JSON list of C-alpha atoms in Angstrom, two decimals:
[
{"chain": "A", "resi": 846, "resn": "MET", "atom": "CA", "xyz": [-10.18, 20.57, 21.94]},
{"chain": "A", "resi": 847, "resn": "THR", "atom": "CA", "xyz": [-11.64, 17.06, 21.69]},
{"chain": "A", "resi": 848, "resn": "SER", "atom": "CA", "xyz": [-15.23, 15.90, 21.80]},
{"chain": "A", "resi": 849, "resn": "VAL", "atom": "CA", "xyz": [-16.59, 13.37, 24.26]},
{"chain": "A", "resi": 850, "resn": "THR", "atom": "CA", "xyz": [-16.15, 10.53, 21.75]},
{"chain": "A", "resi": 851, "resn": "ASP", "atom": "CA", "xyz": [-12.60, 11.43, 20.68]},
{"chain": "A", "resi": 852, "resn": "PRO", "atom": "CA", "xyz": [-9.85, 9.30, 22.27]},
{"chain": "A", "resi": 853, "resn": "THR", "atom": "CA", "xyz": [-7.48, 11.08, 24.60]},
{"chain": "A", "resi": 854, "resn": "ASP", "atom": "CA", "xyz": [-3.73, 11.39, 23.97]},
{"chain": "A", "resi": 855, "resn": "ARG", "atom": "CA", "xyz": [-3.13, 8.69, 26.57]},
{"chain": "A", "resi": 856, "resn": "GLU", "atom": "CA", "xyz": [-5.52, 6.30, 24.83]},
{"chain": "A", "resi": 857, "resn": "LEU", "atom": "CA", "xyz": [-3.98, 7.03, 21.42]},
{"chain": "A", "resi": 858, "resn": "ALA", "atom": "CA", "xyz": [-0.47, 6.51, 22.79]},
{"chain": "A", "resi": 859, "resn": "GLN", "atom": "CA", "xyz": [-1.53, 3.17, 24.27]},
{"chain": "A", "resi": 860, "resn": "GLN", "atom": "CA", "xyz": [-3.06, 2.09, 20.96]},
{"chain": "A", "resi": 861, "resn": "TRP", "atom": "CA", "xyz": [0.26, 2.81, 19.25]},
{"chain": "A", "resi": 862, "resn": "LYS", "atom": "CA", "xyz": [2.20, 0.83, 21.88]},
{"chain": "A", "resi": 863, "resn": "ASP", "atom": "CA", "xyz": [-0.15, -2.14, 21.52]},
{"chain": "A", "resi": 864, "resn": "ILE", "atom": "CA", "xyz": [0.34, -2.49, 17.75]},
{"chain": "A", "resi": 865, "resn": "ASP", "atom": "CA", "xyz": [1.58, -5.90, 16.63]},
{"chain": "A", "resi": 866, "resn": "TRP", "atom": "CA", "xyz": [4.17, -4.76, 14.09]},
{"chain": "A", "resi": 867, "resn": "THR", "atom": "CA", "xyz": [4.95, -8.31, 13.00]},
{"chain": "A", "resi": 868, "resn": "ASN", "atom": "CA", "xyz": [1.33, -8.69, 11.90]},
{"chain": "A", "resi": 869, "resn": "VAL", "atom": "CA", "xyz": [1.41, -5.26, 10.22]},
{"chain": "A", "resi": 870, "resn": "ASP", "atom": "CA", "xyz": [4.49, -6.20, 8.18]},
{"chain": "A", "resi": 871, "resn": "LYS", "atom": "CA", "xyz": [3.02, -9.59, 7.30]},
{"chain": "A", "resi": 872, "resn": "THR", "atom": "CA", "xyz": [-0.29, -8.11, 6.10]},
{"chain": "A", "resi": 873, "resn": "VAL", "atom": "CA", "xyz": [1.36, -5.39, 4.00]},
{"chain": "A", "resi": 874, "resn": "ASN", "atom": "CA", "xyz": [3.87, -7.82, 2.50]},
{"chain": "A", "resi": 875, "resn": "ASN", "atom": "CA", "xyz": [1.07, -10.23, 1.61]},
{"chain": "A", "resi": 876, "resn": "LEU", "atom": "CA", "xyz": [-0.86, -7.55, -0.28]},
{"chain": "A", "resi": 877, "resn": "GLN", "atom": "CA", "xyz": [2.32, -6.43, -2.06]},
{"chain": "A", "resi": 878, "resn": "PHE", "atom": "CA", "xyz": [3.02, -10.03, -3.08]},
{"chain": "A", "resi": 879, "resn": "ARG", "atom": "CA", "xyz": [-0.49, -10.33, -4.53]},
{"chain": "A", "resi": 880, "resn": "ILE", "atom": "CA", "xyz": [-0.02, -7.07, -6.47]},
{"chain": "A", "resi": 881, "resn": "ALA", "atom": "CA", "xyz": [3.32, -8.29, -7.86]},
{"chain": "A", "resi": 882, "resn": "SER", "atom": "CA", "xyz": [1.81, -11.66, -8.83]},
{"chain": "A", "resi": 883, "resn": "ALA", "atom": "CA", "xyz": [-1.08, -9.96, -10.66]},
{"chain": "A", "resi": 884, "resn": "ALA", "atom": "CA", "xyz": [1.30, -7.56, -12.44]},
{"chain": "A", "resi": 885, "resn": "LYS", "atom": "CA", "xyz": [3.47, -10.48, -13.54]},
{"chain": "A", "resi": 886, "resn": "LYS", "atom": "CA", "xyz": [0.39, -12.07, -15.13]},
{"chain": "A", "resi": 887, "resn": "ASN", "atom": "CA", "xyz": [-0.58, -8.74, -16.76]},
{"chain": "A", "resi": 888, "resn": "ASP", "atom": "CA", "xyz": [-3.82, -8.86, -14.79]},
{"chain": "A", "resi": 889, "resn": "TRP", "atom": "CA", "xyz": [-4.11, -5.09, -14.44]},
{"chain": "A", "resi": 890, "resn": "LYS", "atom": "CA", "xyz": [-7.71, -5.21, -13.28]},
{"chain": "A", "resi": 891, "resn": "SER", "atom": "CA", "xyz": [-6.59, -7.14, -10.20]},
{"chain": "A", "resi": 892, "resn": "VAL", "atom": "CA", "xyz": [-3.58, -4.85, -9.79]},
{"chain": "A", "resi": 893, "resn": "ASN", "atom": "CA", "xyz": [-5.87, -1.82, -9.70]},
{"chain": "A", "resi": 894, "resn": "LYS", "atom": "CA", "xyz": [-8.24, -3.52, -7.24]},
{"chain": "A", "resi": 895, "resn": "LEU", "atom": "CA", "xyz": [-5.45, -4.70, -4.94]},
{"chain": "A", "resi": 896, "resn": "SER", "atom": "CA", "xyz": [-3.70, -1.31, -5.10]},
{"chain": "A", "resi": 897, "resn": "ARG", "atom": "CA", "xyz": [-6.91, 0.35, -3.89]},
{"chain": "A", "resi": 898, "resn": "LEU", "atom": "CA", "xyz": [-7.18, -2.25, -1.15]},
{"chain": "A", "resi": 899, "resn": "LEU", "atom": "CA", "xyz": [-3.61, -1.60, -0.01]},
{"chain": "A", "resi": 900, "resn": "THR", "atom": "CA", "xyz": [-3.79, 2.20, -0.06]},
{"chain": "A", "resi": 901, "resn": "ASN", "atom": "CA", "xyz": [-6.98, 2.06, 2.04]},
{"chain": "A", "resi": 902, "resn": "SER", "atom": "CA", "xyz": [-5.64, -0.58, 4.42]},
{"chain": "A", "resi": 903, "resn": "TYR", "atom": "CA", "xyz": [-5.36, 0.30, 8.11]},
{"chain": "A", "resi": 904, "resn": "TYR", "atom": "CA", "xyz": [-2.18, -1.79, 8.34]},
{"chain": "A", "resi": 905, "resn": "ALA", "atom": "CA", "xyz": [-0.61, 0.01, 5.38]},
{"chain": "A", "resi": 906, "resn": "LYS", "atom": "CA", "xyz": [-1.38, 3.36, 7.00]},
{"chain": "A", "resi": 907, "resn": "LEU", "atom": "CA", "xyz": [0.29, 2.16, 10.20]},
{"chain": "A", "resi": 908, "resn": "TRP", "atom": "CA", "xyz": [3.32, 1.09, 8.18]},
{"chain": "A", "resi": 909, "resn": "ALA", "atom": "CA", "xyz": [3.48, 4.42, 6.32]},
{"chain": "A", "resi": 910, "resn": "VAL", "atom": "CA", "xyz": [3.31, 6.54, 9.47]},
{"chain": "A", "resi": 911, "resn": "ARG", "atom": "CA", "xyz": [5.96, 4.41, 11.20]},
{"chain": "A", "resi": 912, "resn": "LYS", "atom": "CA", "xyz": [8.18, 4.80, 8.12]},
{"chain": "A", "resi": 913, "resn": "VAL", "atom": "CA", "xyz": [8.00, 8.60, 7.88]},
{"chain": "A", "resi": 914, "resn": "THR", "atom": "CA", "xyz": [8.36, 9.11, 11.64]},
{"chain": "A", "resi": 915, "resn": "SER", "atom": "CA", "xyz": [11.45, 6.89, 11.88]},
{"chain": "A", "resi": 916, "resn": "ASN", "atom": "CA", "xyz": [13.26, 8.31, 8.86]},
{"chain": "A", "resi": 917, "resn": "ARG", "atom": "CA", "xyz": [16.14, 10.72, 9.11]},
{"chain": "A", "resi": 918, "resn": "GLY", "atom": "CA", "xyz": [14.65, 14.20, 9.02]},
{"chain": "A", "resi": 919, "resn": "SER", "atom": "CA", "xyz": [11.36, 13.07, 10.53]},
{"chain": "A", "resi": 920, "resn": "ARG", "atom": "CA", "xyz": [11.53, 15.96, 12.99]},
{"chain": "A", "resi": 921, "resn": "SER", "atom": "CA", "xyz": [11.71, 18.52, 10.19]},
{"chain": "A", "resi": 922, "resn": "PRO", "atom": "CA", "xyz": [8.18, 19.82, 9.63]},
{"chain": "A", "resi": 923, "resn": "GLY", "atom": "CA", "xyz": [6.78, 20.99, 6.32]},
{"chain": "A", "resi": 924, "resn": "ILE", "atom": "CA", "xyz": [5.07, 24.25, 5.51]},
{"chain": "A", "resi": 925, "resn": "ASP", "atom": "CA", "xyz": [2.38, 23.64, 8.16]},
{"chain": "A", "resi": 926, "resn": "GLY", "atom": "CA", "xyz": [4.94, 23.36, 10.99]},
{"chain": "A", "resi": 927, "resn": "VAL", "atom": "CA", "xyz": [3.51, 20.01, 12.13]},
{"chain": "A", "resi": 928, "resn": "ALA", "atom": "CA", "xyz": [5.78, 17.15, 13.22]},
{"chain": "A", "resi": 929, "resn": "TRP", "atom": "CA", "xyz": [4.55, 13.80, 14.52]},
{"chain": "A", "resi": 930, "resn": "ILE", "atom": "CA", "xyz": [6.74, 13.29, 17.58]},
{"chain": "A", "resi": 931, "resn": "SER", "atom": "CA", "xyz": [4.68, 11.57, 20.27]},
{"chain": "A", "resi": 932, "resn": "ASN", "atom": "CA", "xyz": [2.97, 8.19, 20.00]},
{"chain": "A", "resi": 933, "resn": "ALA", "atom": "CA", "xyz": [-0.36, 9.96, 20.26]},
{"chain": "A", "resi": 934, "resn": "ASP", "atom": "CA", "xyz": [0.54, 12.16, 17.27]},
{"chain": "A", "resi": 935, "resn": "LYS", "atom": "CA", "xyz": [1.47, 9.09, 15.23]},
{"chain": "A", "resi": 936, "resn": "MET", "atom": "CA", "xyz": [-1.74, 7.22, 16.05]},
{"chain": "A", "resi": 937, "resn": "ARG", "atom": "CA", "xyz": [-3.84, 10.29, 15.33]},
{"chain": "A", "resi": 938, "resn": "ALA", "atom": "CA", "xyz": [-2.09, 10.60, 11.97]},
{"chain": "A", "resi": 939, "resn": "VAL", "atom": "CA", "xyz": [-2.92, 6.98, 11.10]},
{"chain": "A", "resi": 940, "resn": "LEU", "atom": "CA", "xyz": [-6.59, 7.57, 11.81]},
{"chain": "A", "resi": 941, "resn": "SER", "atom": "CA", "xyz": [-6.63, 10.75, 9.74]},
{"chain": "A", "resi": 942, "resn": "LEU", "atom": "CA", "xyz": [-4.95, 9.42, 6.57]},
{"chain": "A", "resi": 943, "resn": "THR", "atom": "CA", "xyz": [-7.45, 9.43, 3.70]},
{"chain": "A", "resi": 944, "resn": "LYS", "atom": "CA", "xyz": [-7.46, 10.41, 0.05]},
{"chain": "A", "resi": 945, "resn": "LYS", "atom": "CA", "xyz": [-11.03, 11.71, 0.23]},
{"chain": "A", "resi": 946, "resn": "GLY", "atom": "CA", "xyz": [-10.77, 15.45, -0.33]},
{"chain": "A", "resi": 947, "resn": "TYR", "atom": "CA", "xyz": [-7.01, 15.19, -0.07]},
{"chain": "A", "resi": 948, "resn": "HIS", "atom": "CA", "xyz": [-5.10, 18.38, -0.91]},
{"chain": "A", "resi": 949, "resn": "ALA", "atom": "CA", "xyz": [-1.34, 18.16, -1.37]},
{"chain": "A", "resi": 950, "resn": "ARG", "atom": "CA", "xyz": [0.28, 21.09, 0.43]},
{"chain": "A", "resi": 951, "resn": "PRO", "atom": "CA", "xyz": [3.05, 23.29, -1.01]},
{"chain": "A", "resi": 952, "resn": "LEU", "atom": "CA", "xyz": [6.61, 22.26, -0.24]},
{"chain": "A", "resi": 953, "resn": "LYS", "atom": "CA", "xyz": [8.71, 24.10, 2.30]},
{"chain": "A", "resi": 954, "resn": "ARG", "atom": "CA", "xyz": [11.75, 25.44, 0.46]},
{"chain": "A", "resi": 955, "resn": "LYS", "atom": "CA", "xyz": [15.14, 25.56, 2.14]},
{"chain": "A", "resi": 956, "resn": "TYR", "atom": "CA", "xyz": [18.57, 26.26, 0.70]},
{"chain": "A", "resi": 957, "resn": "ILE", "atom": "CA", "xyz": [21.56, 24.32, 1.99]},
{"chain": "A", "resi": 958, "resn": "PRO", "atom": "CA", "xyz": [24.97, 25.98, 1.44]},
{"chain": "A", "resi": 959, "resn": "LYS", "atom": "CA", "xyz": [27.46, 23.93, -0.62]},
{"chain": "A", "resi": 960, "resn": "LYS", "atom": "CA", "xyz": [31.26, 23.93, -0.45]},
{"chain": "A", "resi": 961, "resn": "ASN", "atom": "CA", "xyz": [31.53, 25.81, -3.75]},
{"chain": "A", "resi": 962, "resn": "GLY", "atom": "CA", "xyz": [29.54, 28.72, -2.34]},
{"chain": "A", "resi": 963, "resn": "LYS", "atom": "CA", "xyz": [26.31, 27.84, -4.12]},
{"chain": "A", "resi": 964, "resn": "ALA", "atom": "CA", "xyz": [23.10, 26.71, -2.43]},
{"chain": "A", "resi": 965, "resn": "ARG", "atom": "CA", "xyz": [21.39, 23.36, -2.90]},
{"chain": "A", "resi": 966, "resn": "PRO", "atom": "CA", "xyz": [17.58, 23.67, -2.89]},
{"chain": "A", "resi": 967, "resn": "LEU", "atom": "CA", "xyz": [15.75, 21.33, -0.54]},
{"chain": "A", "resi": 968, "resn": "SER", "atom": "CA", "xyz": [11.99, 20.90, -0.68]},
{"chain": "A", "resi": 969, "resn": "ILE", "atom": "CA", "xyz": [10.30, 19.51, 2.43]},
{"chain": "A", "resi": 970, "resn": "PRO", "atom": "CA", "xyz": [6.75, 18.08, 2.20]},
{"chain": "A", "resi": 971, "resn": "THR", "atom": "CA", "xyz": [4.41, 18.10, 5.16]},
{"chain": "A", "resi": 972, "resn": "MET", "atom": "CA", "xyz": [4.32, 14.98, 7.33]},
{"chain": "A", "resi": 973, "resn": "TYR", "atom": "CA", "xyz": [0.86, 14.20, 5.97]},
{"chain": "A", "resi": 974, "resn": "ASP", "atom": "CA", "xyz": [2.06, 14.37, 2.36]},
{"chain": "A", "resi": 975, "resn": "ARG", "atom": "CA", "xyz": [5.08, 12.22, 3.21]},
{"chain": "A", "resi": 976, "resn": "ALA", "atom": "CA", "xyz": [2.80, 9.58, 4.72]},
{"chain": "A", "resi": 977, "resn": "MET", "atom": "CA", "xyz": [0.47, 9.63, 1.69]},
{"chain": "A", "resi": 978, "resn": "GLN", "atom": "CA", "xyz": [3.41, 9.31, -0.70]},
{"chain": "A", "resi": 979, "resn": "THR", "atom": "CA", "xyz": [4.79, 6.40, 1.33]},
{"chain": "A", "resi": 980, "resn": "LEU", "atom": "CA", "xyz": [1.37, 4.77, 1.31]},
{"chain": "A", "resi": 981, "resn": "TYR", "atom": "CA", "xyz": [1.19, 4.94, -2.47]},
{"chain": "A", "resi": 982, "resn": "ALA", "atom": "CA", "xyz": [4.81, 3.79, -2.79]},
{"chain": "A", "resi": 983, "resn": "LEU", "atom": "CA", "xyz": [3.76, 0.56, -1.06]},
{"chain": "A", "resi": 984, "resn": "ALA", "atom": "CA", "xyz": [1.41, -0.14, -3.98]},
{"chain": "A", "resi": 985, "resn": "LEU", "atom": "CA", "xyz": [3.79, 1.07, -6.69]},
{"chain": "A", "resi": 986, "resn": "SER", "atom": "CA", "xyz": [6.87, -0.81, -5.47]},
{"chain": "A", "resi": 987, "resn": "PRO", "atom": "CA", "xyz": [5.68, -4.36, -6.34]},
{"chain": "A", "resi": 988, "resn": "ILE", "atom": "CA", "xyz": [4.53, -3.18, -9.78]},
{"chain": "A", "resi": 989, "resn": "GLU", "atom": "CA", "xyz": [7.89, -1.58, -10.41]},
{"chain": "A", "resi": 990, "resn": "SER", "atom": "CA", "xyz": [9.81, -4.61, -9.22]},
{"chain": "A", "resi": 991, "resn": "VAL", "atom": "CA", "xyz": [8.01, -6.85, -11.74]},
{"chain": "A", "resi": 992, "resn": "THR", "atom": "CA", "xyz": [7.81, -4.54, -14.77]},
{"chain": "A", "resi": 993, "resn": "SER", "atom": "CA", "xyz": [11.02, -2.49, -14.55]},
{"chain": "A", "resi": 994, "resn": "ASP", "atom": "CA", "xyz": [14.46, -3.11, -16.00]},
{"chain": "A", "resi": 995, "resn": "LYS", "atom": "CA", "xyz": [16.14, -5.89, -14.03]},
{"chain": "A", "resi": 996, "resn": "THR", "atom": "CA", "xyz": [19.54, -4.32, -14.66]},
{"chain": "A", "resi": 997, "resn": "SER", "atom": "CA", "xyz": [18.57, -1.00, -13.07]},
{"chain": "A", "resi": 998, "resn": "PHE", "atom": "CA", "xyz": [20.16, -0.45, -9.67]},
{"chain": "A", "resi": 999, "resn": "GLY", "atom": "CA", "xyz": [19.39, 3.17, -8.78]},
{"chain": "A", "resi": 1000, "resn": "PHE", "atom": "CA", "xyz": [17.09, 3.81, -5.80]},
{"chain": "A", "resi": 1001, "resn": "LYS", "atom": "CA", "xyz": [16.06, 0.15, -5.62]},
{"chain": "A", "resi": 1002, "resn": "PRO", "atom": "CA", "xyz": [15.45, -1.63, -2.30]},
{"chain": "A", "resi": 1003, "resn": "TYR", "atom": "CA", "xyz": [17.99, -4.33, -1.48]},
{"chain": "A", "resi": 1004, "resn": "ARG", "atom": "CA", "xyz": [20.31, -3.11, -4.25]},
{"chain": "A", "resi": 1005, "resn": "SER", "atom": "CA", "xyz": [23.47, -1.06, -3.96]},
{"chain": "A", "resi": 1006, "resn": "THR", "atom": "CA", "xyz": [26.37, 0.32, -5.99]},
{"chain": "A", "resi": 1007, "resn": "LYS", "atom": "CA", "xyz": [28.22, -2.93, -5.30]},
{"chain": "A", "resi": 1008, "resn": "ASP", "atom": "CA", "xyz": [25.53, -4.83, -7.21]},
{"chain": "A", "resi": 1009, "resn": "ALA", "atom": "CA", "xyz": [25.96, -2.41, -10.11]},
{"chain": "A", "resi": 1010, "resn": "TYR", "atom": "CA", "xyz": [29.74, -2.90, -10.03]},
{"chain": "A", "resi": 1011, "resn": "ALA", "atom": "CA", "xyz": [29.30, -6.68, -10.08]},
{"chain": "A", "resi": 1012, "resn": "TYR", "atom": "CA", "xyz": [26.96, -6.51, -13.07]},
{"chain": "A", "resi": 1013, "resn": "LEU", "atom": "CA", "xyz": [29.34, -4.16, -14.92]},
{"chain": "A", "resi": 1014, "resn": "PHE", "atom": "CA", "xyz": [32.19, -6.58, -14.31]},
{"chain": "A", "resi": 1015, "resn": "ILE", "atom": "CA", "xyz": [30.16, -9.44, -15.79]},
{"chain": "A", "resi": 1016, "resn": "CYS", "atom": "CA", "xyz": [29.26, -7.36, -18.84]},
{"chain": "A", "resi": 1017, "resn": "LEU", "atom": "CA", "xyz": [32.70, -5.83, -19.48]},
{"chain": "A", "resi": 1018, "resn": "SER", "atom": "CA", "xyz": [35.05, -8.70, -18.61]},
{"chain": "A", "resi": 1019, "resn": "LYS", "atom": "CA", "xyz": [34.39, -10.71, -21.77]},
{"chain": "A", "resi": 1020, "resn": "LYS", "atom": "CA", "xyz": [36.59, -10.59, -24.85]},
{"chain": "A", "resi": 1021, "resn": "THR", "atom": "CA", "xyz": [33.64, -9.47, -26.92]},
{"chain": "A", "resi": 1022, "resn": "SER", "atom": "CA", "xyz": [32.60, -6.74, -24.45]},
{"chain": "A", "resi": 1023, "resn": "ALA", "atom": "CA", "xyz": [32.27, -3.12, -25.48]},
{"chain": "A", "resi": 1024, "resn": "GLN", "atom": "CA", "xyz": [35.44, -1.04, -25.22]},
{"chain": "A", "resi": 1025, "resn": "TRP", "atom": "CA", "xyz": [33.72, 2.25, -24.37]},
{"chain": "A", "resi": 1026, "resn": "VAL", "atom": "CA", "xyz": [31.12, 3.31, -21.83]},
{"chain": "A", "resi": 1027, "resn": "VAL", "atom": "CA", "xyz": [28.93, 6.31, -22.66]},
{"chain": "A", "resi": 1028, "resn": "GLU", "atom": "CA", "xyz": [27.22, 8.11, -19.80]},
{"chain": "A", "resi": 1029, "resn": "GLY", "atom": "CA", "xyz": [24.14, 10.20, -20.49]},
{"chain": "A", "resi": 1030, "resn": "ASP", "atom": "CA", "xyz": [21.62, 12.22, -18.54]},
{"chain": "A", "resi": 1031, "resn": "ILE", "atom": "CA", "xyz": [18.16, 13.52, -19.43]},
{"chain": "A", "resi": 1032, "resn": "LYS", "atom": "CA", "xyz": [17.58, 17.04, -18.24]},
{"chain": "A", "resi": 1033, "resn": "ALA", "atom": "CA", "xyz": [14.12, 17.60, -16.72]},
{"chain": "A", "resi": 1034, "resn": "CYS", "atom": "CA", "xyz": [13.03, 14.03, -17.51]},
{"chain": "A", "resi": 1035, "resn": "PHE", "atom": "CA", "xyz": [10.05, 14.38, -15.17]},
{"chain": "A", "resi": 1036, "resn": "ALA", "atom": "CA", "xyz": [8.95, 17.86, -16.19]},
{"chain": "A", "resi": 1037, "resn": "VAL", "atom": "CA", "xyz": [5.20, 18.24, -16.05]},
{"chain": "A", "resi": 1038, "resn": "ASP", "atom": "CA", "xyz": [4.47, 18.28, -19.81]},
{"chain": "A", "resi": 1039, "resn": "GLU", "atom": "CA", "xyz": [4.10, 14.67, -21.02]},
{"chain": "A", "resi": 1040, "resn": "LYS", "atom": "CA", "xyz": [4.30, 15.76, -24.67]},
{"chain": "A", "resi": 1041, "resn": "LEU", "atom": "CA", "xyz": [7.78, 17.21, -24.23]},
{"chain": "A", "resi": 1042, "resn": "TYR", "atom": "CA", "xyz": [9.38, 14.90, -21.67]},
{"chain": "A", "resi": 1043, "resn": "PRO", "atom": "CA", "xyz": [9.26, 11.12, -21.42]},
{"chain": "A", "resi": 1044, "resn": "GLY", "atom": "CA", "xyz": [9.26, 10.69, -17.64]},
{"chain": "A", "resi": 1045, "resn": "LEU", "atom": "CA", "xyz": [5.54, 10.85, -16.96]},
{"chain": "A", "resi": 1046, "resn": "ARG", "atom": "CA", "xyz": [4.67, 8.82, -20.05]},
{"chain": "A", "resi": 1047, "resn": "LEU", "atom": "CA", "xyz": [6.89, 6.04, -18.71]},
{"chain": "A", "resi": 1048, "resn": "ILE", "atom": "CA", "xyz": [5.14, 6.24, -15.35]},
{"chain": "A", "resi": 1049, "resn": "ARG", "atom": "CA", "xyz": [1.67, 6.14, -16.94]},
{"chain": "A", "resi": 1050, "resn": "HIS", "atom": "CA", "xyz": [2.48, 3.06, -19.02]},
{"chain": "A", "resi": 1051, "resn": "SER", "atom": "CA", "xyz": [4.16, 1.30, -16.09]},
{"chain": "A", "resi": 1052, "resn": "ILE", "atom": "CA", "xyz": [1.51, 1.87, -13.44]},
{"chain": "A", "resi": 1053, "resn": "HIS", "atom": "CA", "xyz": [-1.54, 0.73, -15.44]},
{"chain": "A", "resi": 1054, "resn": "SER", "atom": "CA", "xyz": [-3.73, 2.47, -12.86]},
{"chain": "A", "resi": 1055, "resn": "GLU", "atom": "CA", "xyz": [-5.20, 5.89, -13.60]},
{"chain": "A", "resi": 1056, "resn": "CYS", "atom": "CA", "xyz": [-5.97, 6.39, -9.91]},
{"chain": "A", "resi": 1057, "resn": "LEU", "atom": "CA", "xyz": [-2.38, 5.84, -8.78]},
{"chain": "A", "resi": 1058, "resn": "TYR", "atom": "CA", "xyz": [-1.00, 7.76, -11.76]},
{"chain": "A", "resi": 1059, "resn": "SER", "atom": "CA", "xyz": [-3.16, 10.81, -11.06]},
{"chain": "A", "resi": 1060, "resn": "ASP", "atom": "CA", "xyz": [-1.79, 11.18, -7.53]},
{"chain": "A", "resi": 1061, "resn": "VAL", "atom": "CA", "xyz": [1.82, 10.60, -8.62]},
{"chain": "A", "resi": 1062, "resn": "HIS", "atom": "CA", "xyz": [1.29, 13.21, -11.34]},
{"chain": "A", "resi": 1063, "resn": "LEU", "atom": "CA", "xyz": [-0.09, 15.60, -8.72]},
{"chain": "A", "resi": 1064, "resn": "TRP", "atom": "CA", "xyz": [2.99, 15.35, -6.49]},
{"chain": "A", "resi": 1065, "resn": "GLN", "atom": "CA", "xyz": [5.25, 15.70, -9.54]},
{"chain": "A", "resi": 1066, "resn": "ARG", "atom": "CA", "xyz": [3.48, 18.92, -10.57]},
{"chain": "A", "resi": 1067, "resn": "ILE", "atom": "CA", "xyz": [4.20, 20.38, -7.14]},
{"chain": "A", "resi": 1068, "resn": "CYS", "atom": "CA", "xyz": [7.90, 19.56, -7.44]},
{"chain": "A", "resi": 1069, "resn": "THR", "atom": "CA", "xyz": [8.04, 20.97, -10.98]},
{"chain": "A", "resi": 1070, "resn": "GLU", "atom": "CA", "xyz": [6.22, 24.20, -10.17]},
{"chain": "A", "resi": 1071, "resn": "LEU", "atom": "CA", "xyz": [8.38, 24.86, -7.12]},
{"chain": "A", "resi": 1072, "resn": "ARG", "atom": "CA", "xyz": [11.64, 24.34, -8.99]},
{"chain": "A", "resi": 1073, "resn": "GLY", "atom": "CA", "xyz": [13.53, 27.63, -8.76]},
{"chain": "A", "resi": 1074, "resn": "GLN", "atom": "CA", "xyz": [10.70, 29.47, -6.99]},
{"chain": "A", "resi": 1075, "resn": "ARG", "atom": "CA", "xyz": [11.15, 30.60, -3.41]},
{"chain": "A", "resi": 1076, "resn": "GLY", "atom": "CA", "xyz": [7.99, 30.43, -1.34]},
{"chain": "A", "resi": 1077, "resn": "ALA", "atom": "CA", "xyz": [5.80, 29.39, -4.25]},
{"chain": "A", "resi": 1078, "resn": "ARG", "atom": "CA", "xyz": [2.35, 28.23, -3.13]},
{"chain": "A", "resi": 1079, "resn": "MET", "atom": "CA", "xyz": [-0.12, 26.06, -4.99]},
{"chain": "A", "resi": 1080, "resn": "ASN", "atom": "CA", "xyz": [-3.44, 24.46, -4.21]},
{"chain": "A", "resi": 1081, "resn": "LEU", "atom": "CA", "xyz": [-3.77, 21.11, -5.97]},
{"chain": "A", "resi": 1082, "resn": "THR", "atom": "CA", "xyz": [-6.45, 18.56, -5.27]},
{"chain": "A", "resi": 1083, "resn": "ALA", "atom": "CA", "xyz": [-6.04, 14.82, -5.70]},
{"chain": "A", "resi": 1084, "resn": "PRO", "atom": "CA", "xyz": [-8.91, 12.99, -7.44]},
{"chain": "A", "resi": 1085, "resn": "ASN", "atom": "CA", "xyz": [-11.11, 10.67, -5.43]},
{"chain": "A", "resi": 1086, "resn": "CYS", "atom": "CA", "xyz": [-11.02, 7.14, -6.78]}
]
């Protein structure tokens, strides 16, 4: 039930249709460029300020909602059963996105059967949590692109396995190149205890923003606590900053 001042579904749907997405992309990209430039200069005070500006930006919220509603699996709801299907739903979601009093919801746990007879666990966040994570990723991405290893190709935008193959060829085709390649993996790199596992320490030192780090840490705790637990429920609150 809506109040007299609340926009109707038709009005919300029309607002969504009238969005100038070119301007949205331009505004978000401009803020990301400024964050990257500040990070490159080690001006972390400006990075923190611009990151706050981006995560509170109306245009960034539009971008985040469009992203999560156009992704594969966007019709799969989380534990609350809510999916943003109509244009009115999407616009209402944009207007509701805020970190004030934000509570990350538990993940919906599903098990996908594998060919070997085992089950692969799949954790599905709510649409709201997906949008909030995407919003924060917009601020983290330019920091990561400037401060991270330039020879890292995993889960990077505009990079693929072909880029990794090309770099390996350059490194291994010389007469003085190494003769052996050692592959390693860190089990539970992002487990919740910073003292035992390096993952979160690396994130803290890379982000240079306690506000952004706190929320990333919050989402990571949810993933860690739910690992191996069917139907586990937690109530975690993100800090206001």
